[in-house]
Amino acid sequence: MTAPAVQYATTTDGVSIAWNEAGQGPALLYCGPIPFTHVREHWTIFEAFFSELARSFRVIYFDPRGTGMSEREVAEVSHATLLIDADAVIGAAKLDRLVVFADNGLLASSIALNLATTRSEQVTHVVLDSPFTSMSELADTPFGRVGLTLAEADWGVYVQTLFRVLGGWDEDSAWIDLMTKAAANWVDAPVGLQYTKLNLGTDVSDFLPHVQQPTIVIRNDPGTIPARCCQRVAARIPGAQFVQYSDPTFVQQAELIRAFVLPSSPGSPVVEVPDSGPNAFRAVLFTDLVGHTEMMSRLGD
């Protein structure tokens, strides 16, 4: 499947935002890993993933200002401009109801969570890929330690390091080389640094308890973000699910999203539950025993 045709929306402050769409079904707004988004090349690199997603959804992808094929020469970026950009695309695509999908990173999560909590009548489901609440959670990880220092010193080296070293994926993964070479040109250094600094000051904690929509938190293993960070996000969103998988093509992620949003769609797993009578009650209890570790150390197995 080739990348769909690029369209443009104009924001309320006059910036041209590139977007495209493919597939049929419920609308799904894809918020990419800002600032490394490109409505044409990203789709090509992860063709298998986007094609699988478009089998069940009308997928809308956009480049925030200063990135990809959107207007590149912009004065500033902020959480407000990210929301303005998303709103322009939602309006241009005429979306009354939509699933929001944040693919990796604080800035994508901030768009999705902001939309979910301020446009609760429009957003039906929330999908968060490898989320965390703030960069302070990653202070003890290589990703957290490198960050802005390397980005300010040499933007090109930072991008190379981000995808080849810090991402956690084996160099044999087919997309690593393609993504590394392409992403360096998806945002110019001055704007890339603005987004990097914005990312450092972002904390999405306050949004989490107010998300009312069905939410799934997904993590591909291995990955940059530790599982504990993703689990904490899921724990703070009422009723959220946490699912971990391992697939370098990310196709399984698209399947998980389809099964979550459209549980009765073709290809989704069906679980047979034996009939135990009209008034059967079923319960599964998970529990922990306080002091169990100390007791086992004292008494032995």
Coordinates of C-alpha atoms in Angstrom, one line a residue, residues 39-298:
V39 CA 3.0 12.0 6.5
R40 CA 4.5 10.3 3.4
E41 CA 7.9 8.8 4.5
H42 CA 6.8 7.5 7.9
W43 CA 3.9 5.7 6.2
T44 CA 6.3 4.1 3.7
I45 CA 8.8 2.9 6.4
F46 CA 6.0 1.3 8.5
E47 CA 3.8 0.3 5.6
A48 CA 2.9 -3.1 7.1
F49 CA 1.7 -1.4 10.3
F50 CA -0.3 1.4 8.7
S51 CA -1.8 -1.0 6.1
E52 CA -3.0 -3.3 8.9
L53 CA -4.4 -0.3 10.9
A54 CA -6.2 1.0 7.7
R55 CA -8.0 -2.4 7.3
S56 CA -10.3 -1.5 10.2
F57 CA -10.0 2.3 10.6
R58 CA -10.1 5.5 8.7
V59 CA -6.5 6.5 9.7
I60 CA -5.8 10.2 9.8
Y61 CA -2.1 11.2 10.1
F62 CA -0.7 14.7 10.4
D63 CA 2.6 16.5 10.8
P64 CA 2.6 19.2 13.5
R65 CA 4.0 22.6 12.4
G66 CA 7.7 22.7 11.7
T67 CA 7.8 18.9 11.0
G68 CA 7.5 16.6 8.0
M69 CA 5.6 18.1 5.1
S70 CA 3.9 20.9 7.2
E71 CA 5.0 24.5 7.1
R72 CA 8.6 24.3 8.4
E73 CA 9.5 27.9 9.1
V74 CA 7.6 28.6 12.3
A75 CA 8.4 31.1 15.1
E76 CA 7.6 28.8 18.0
V77 CA 6.0 25.6 19.1
S78 CA 4.0 24.8 22.3
H79 CA 1.3 22.6 23.7
A80 CA -1.2 25.2 22.5
T81 CA 0.1 25.1 18.9
L82 CA 0.0 21.3 18.9
L83 CA -3.6 21.4 19.9
I84 CA -4.3 24.1 17.3
D85 CA -2.7 21.9 14.6
A86 CA -4.7 18.8 15.6
D87 CA -7.9 20.8 15.7
A88 CA -7.2 22.1 12.1
V89 CA -6.9 18.5 10.9
I90 CA -10.0 17.3 12.8
G91 CA -12.0 20.1 11.2
A92 CA -10.6 19.5 7.7
A93 CA -11.3 15.8 7.9
K94 CA -14.8 16.5 9.3
L95 CA -14.4 14.2 12.3
D96 CA -17.4 14.1 14.6
R97 CA -16.2 11.0 16.5
L98 CA -12.7 9.7 16.7
V99 CA -10.2 7.3 18.4
V100 CA -7.0 9.1 19.4
F101 CA -3.8 7.2 19.2
A102 CA -0.5 8.6 20.7
D103 CA 2.4 6.8 19.2
N104 CA 5.4 7.1 21.5
G105 CA 6.4 10.2 23.4
L106 CA 5.2 12.8 25.8
L107 CA 4.1 15.3 23.1
A108 CA 1.9 12.8 21.3
S109 CA 0.4 11.7 24.6
S110 CA -0.3 15.3 25.6
I111 CA -2.3 15.9 22.4
A112 CA -4.3 12.6 22.8
L113 CA -5.0 13.2 26.5
N114 CA -5.8 16.9 26.0
L115 CA -8.3 15.9 23.3
A116 CA -9.8 13.1 25.4
T117 CA -10.4 15.3 28.4
T118 CA -11.5 18.5 26.7
R119 CA -13.4 16.9 23.8
S120 CA -14.9 13.9 25.7
E121 CA -18.1 14.0 23.5
Q122 CA -15.9 13.5 20.4
V123 CA -13.2 11.0 21.5
T124 CA -14.5 7.5 21.9
H125 CA -11.3 5.6 22.7
V126 CA -7.7 6.4 23.8
V127 CA -4.7 4.4 22.7
L128 CA -1.3 5.2 24.2
D129 CA 1.9 3.6 23.0
S130 CA 4.8 3.5 25.5
P131 CA 3.6 6.4 27.5
F132 CA 5.2 8.0 30.6
T133 CA 4.2 11.0 32.7
S134 CA 7.4 13.2 32.5
M135 CA 11.1 13.0 31.6
S136 CA 11.9 12.8 35.3
E137 CA 10.7 9.2 35.2
L138 CA 13.5 8.4 32.8
A139 CA 16.3 10.1 34.7
D140 CA 18.0 6.7 35.4
T141 CA 17.7 5.5 31.7
P142 CA 20.2 6.2 28.8
F143 CA 17.4 8.1 27.0
G144 CA 16.9 10.4 30.0
R145 CA 20.6 11.0 30.6
V146 CA 21.4 11.9 27.0
G147 CA 18.5 14.1 25.8
L148 CA 19.0 17.8 25.5
T149 CA 22.7 17.9 26.0
L150 CA 23.5 15.9 22.9
A151 CA 20.7 17.5 20.9
E152 CA 22.1 21.0 21.5
A153 CA 25.7 19.8 20.8
D154 CA 24.9 18.1 17.5
W155 CA 21.3 17.5 16.3
G156 CA 22.4 15.0 13.6
V157 CA 24.3 12.9 16.1
Y158 CA 21.4 13.1 18.5
V159 CA 19.0 11.7 15.9
Q160 CA 21.4 8.9 15.0
T161 CA 21.9 8.0 18.7
L162 CA 18.2 8.2 19.4
F163 CA 17.2 5.5 16.9
R164 CA 20.3 3.4 16.6
V165 CA 21.4 3.2 20.3
L166 CA 18.7 4.4 22.7
G167 CA 15.7 2.9 21.0
G168 CA 16.5 -0.6 22.3
W169 CA 15.9 -2.4 18.9
D170 CA 18.4 -4.7 17.3
E171 CA 20.2 -3.2 14.3
D172 CA 18.8 -6.0 12.3
S173 CA 15.3 -4.6 12.6
A174 CA 14.4 -3.6 9.0
W175 CA 13.1 -0.2 9.9
I176 CA 16.1 1.1 11.9
D177 CA 18.3 2.1 9.0
L178 CA 15.5 3.6 7.0
M179 CA 14.1 5.6 10.0
T180 CA 17.5 6.9 11.1
K181 CA 18.4 8.2 7.6
A182 CA 15.0 9.7 7.0
A183 CA 14.1 11.2 10.4
A184 CA 17.2 13.5 10.4
N185 CA 15.5 15.5 7.6
W186 CA 12.0 15.5 9.1
V187 CA 12.6 18.5 11.3
D188 CA 15.2 21.3 11.1
A189 CA 17.5 21.5 14.1
P190 CA 16.1 24.9 15.5
V191 CA 12.5 23.6 15.6
G192 CA 13.7 20.1 16.7
L193 CA 15.4 21.7 19.7
Q194 CA 12.2 23.6 20.5
Y195 CA 10.2 20.4 20.6
T196 CA 12.9 18.7 22.6
K197 CA 12.8 21.5 25.2
L198 CA 9.0 21.4 25.2
N199 CA 9.2 17.7 25.8
L200 CA 11.4 18.2 28.9
G201 CA 8.9 20.5 30.5
T202 CA 5.9 18.3 29.8
D203 CA 4.0 16.4 32.5
V204 CA 0.8 14.6 31.6
S205 CA 0.0 13.4 35.1
D206 CA -2.9 15.8 35.7
F207 CA -4.8 14.5 32.6
L208 CA -4.8 10.8 33.6
P209 CA -7.5 10.6 36.3
H210 CA -9.9 12.6 34.1
V211 CA -9.8 10.3 31.1
Q212 CA -13.3 8.8 30.8
Q213 CA -13.0 6.9 27.6
P214 CA -11.9 3.2 27.3
T215 CA -8.1 3.3 27.2
I216 CA -5.4 0.8 26.3
V217 CA -1.7 1.3 27.1
I218 CA 0.5 -0.7 24.7
R219 CA 4.2 -1.4 25.0
N220 CA 6.4 -3.1 22.4
D221 CA 9.3 -5.0 24.0
P222 CA 12.1 -4.1 23.7
G223 CA 11.7 -0.3 23.8
T224 CA 13.1 3.0 25.0
I225 CA 10.5 3.4 27.8
P226 CA 10.7 1.0 30.8
A227 CA 7.5 -1.1 31.3
R228 CA 7.1 0.3 34.8
C229 CA 6.5 3.8 33.4
C230 CA 3.8 2.5 31.1
Q231 CA 2.1 0.5 33.9
R232 CA 2.0 3.6 36.1
V233 CA 0.2 5.5 33.4
A234 CA -2.3 2.7 33.0
A235 CA -2.8 2.5 36.8
R236 CA -3.8 6.2 36.9
I237 CA -6.4 6.1 34.1
P238 CA -9.7 4.6 35.4
G239 CA -10.3 1.2 33.9
A240 CA -7.3 1.3 31.5
Q241 CA -5.8 -1.9 30.1
F242 CA -2.0 -2.6 29.8
V243 CA -0.8 -4.9 27.1
Q244 CA 2.8 -5.7 26.2
Y245 CA 3.9 -7.5 23.1
S246 CA 7.0 -8.0 21.0
D247 CA 7.0 -7.4 17.2
P248 CA 9.6 -5.4 15.3
T249 CA 7.0 -4.8 12.4
F250 CA 4.4 -3.3 14.8
V251 CA 1.7 -5.2 13.0
Q252 CA 0.6 -6.9 16.2
Q253 CA 0.1 -3.4 17.7
A254 CA -2.5 -2.7 15.0
E255 CA -4.2 -6.0 15.7
L256 CA -4.4 -5.2 19.4
I257 CA -5.9 -1.8 18.7
R258 CA -8.5 -3.3 16.4
A259 CA -9.4 -6.0 19.0
F260 CA -9.7 -3.3 21.7
V261 CA -11.8 -0.7 19.8
L262 CA -13.7 -3.2 17.6
P263 CA -13.9 -6.5 19.7
S264 CA -16.4 -8.1 17.3
S265 CA -14.6 -7.3 14.1
P266 CA -13.2 -10.1 11.8
G267 CA -9.9 -11.3 13.0
S268 CA -10.4 -10.4 16.6
P269 CA -10.0 -13.2 19.2
V270 CA -13.2 -14.7 20.5
V271 CA -13.1 -16.3 23.9
E272 CA -15.6 -19.1 24.6
V273 CA -16.9 -19.3 28.1
P274 CA -18.8 -22.5 29.1
D275 CA -22.4 -22.1 30.2
S276 CA -22.6 -22.6 33.9
G277 CA -26.2 -21.8 34.3
P278 CA -28.3 -18.7 34.1
N279 CA -27.2 -17.4 37.5
A280 CA -23.6 -18.4 37.5
F281 CA -21.2 -16.1 39.3
R282 CA -17.5 -16.1 38.3
A283 CA -14.7 -14.3 40.1
V284 CA -10.9 -14.3 39.7
L285 CA -9.0 -13.0 42.8
F286 CA -5.4 -11.7 42.6
T287 CA -3.9 -11.1 46.1
D288 CA -0.6 -10.6 47.9
L289 CA 0.3 -11.5 51.4
V290 CA 1.9 -8.8 53.5
G291 CA 5.2 -10.0 55.0
H292 CA 5.4 -13.1 52.7
T293 CA 8.9 -12.5 51.5
E294 CA 10.2 -12.1 55.1
M295 CA 8.3 -15.2 56.2
M296 CA 9.8 -17.4 53.4
S297 CA 13.3 -16.1 54.2
R298 CA 12.7 -17.2 57.8

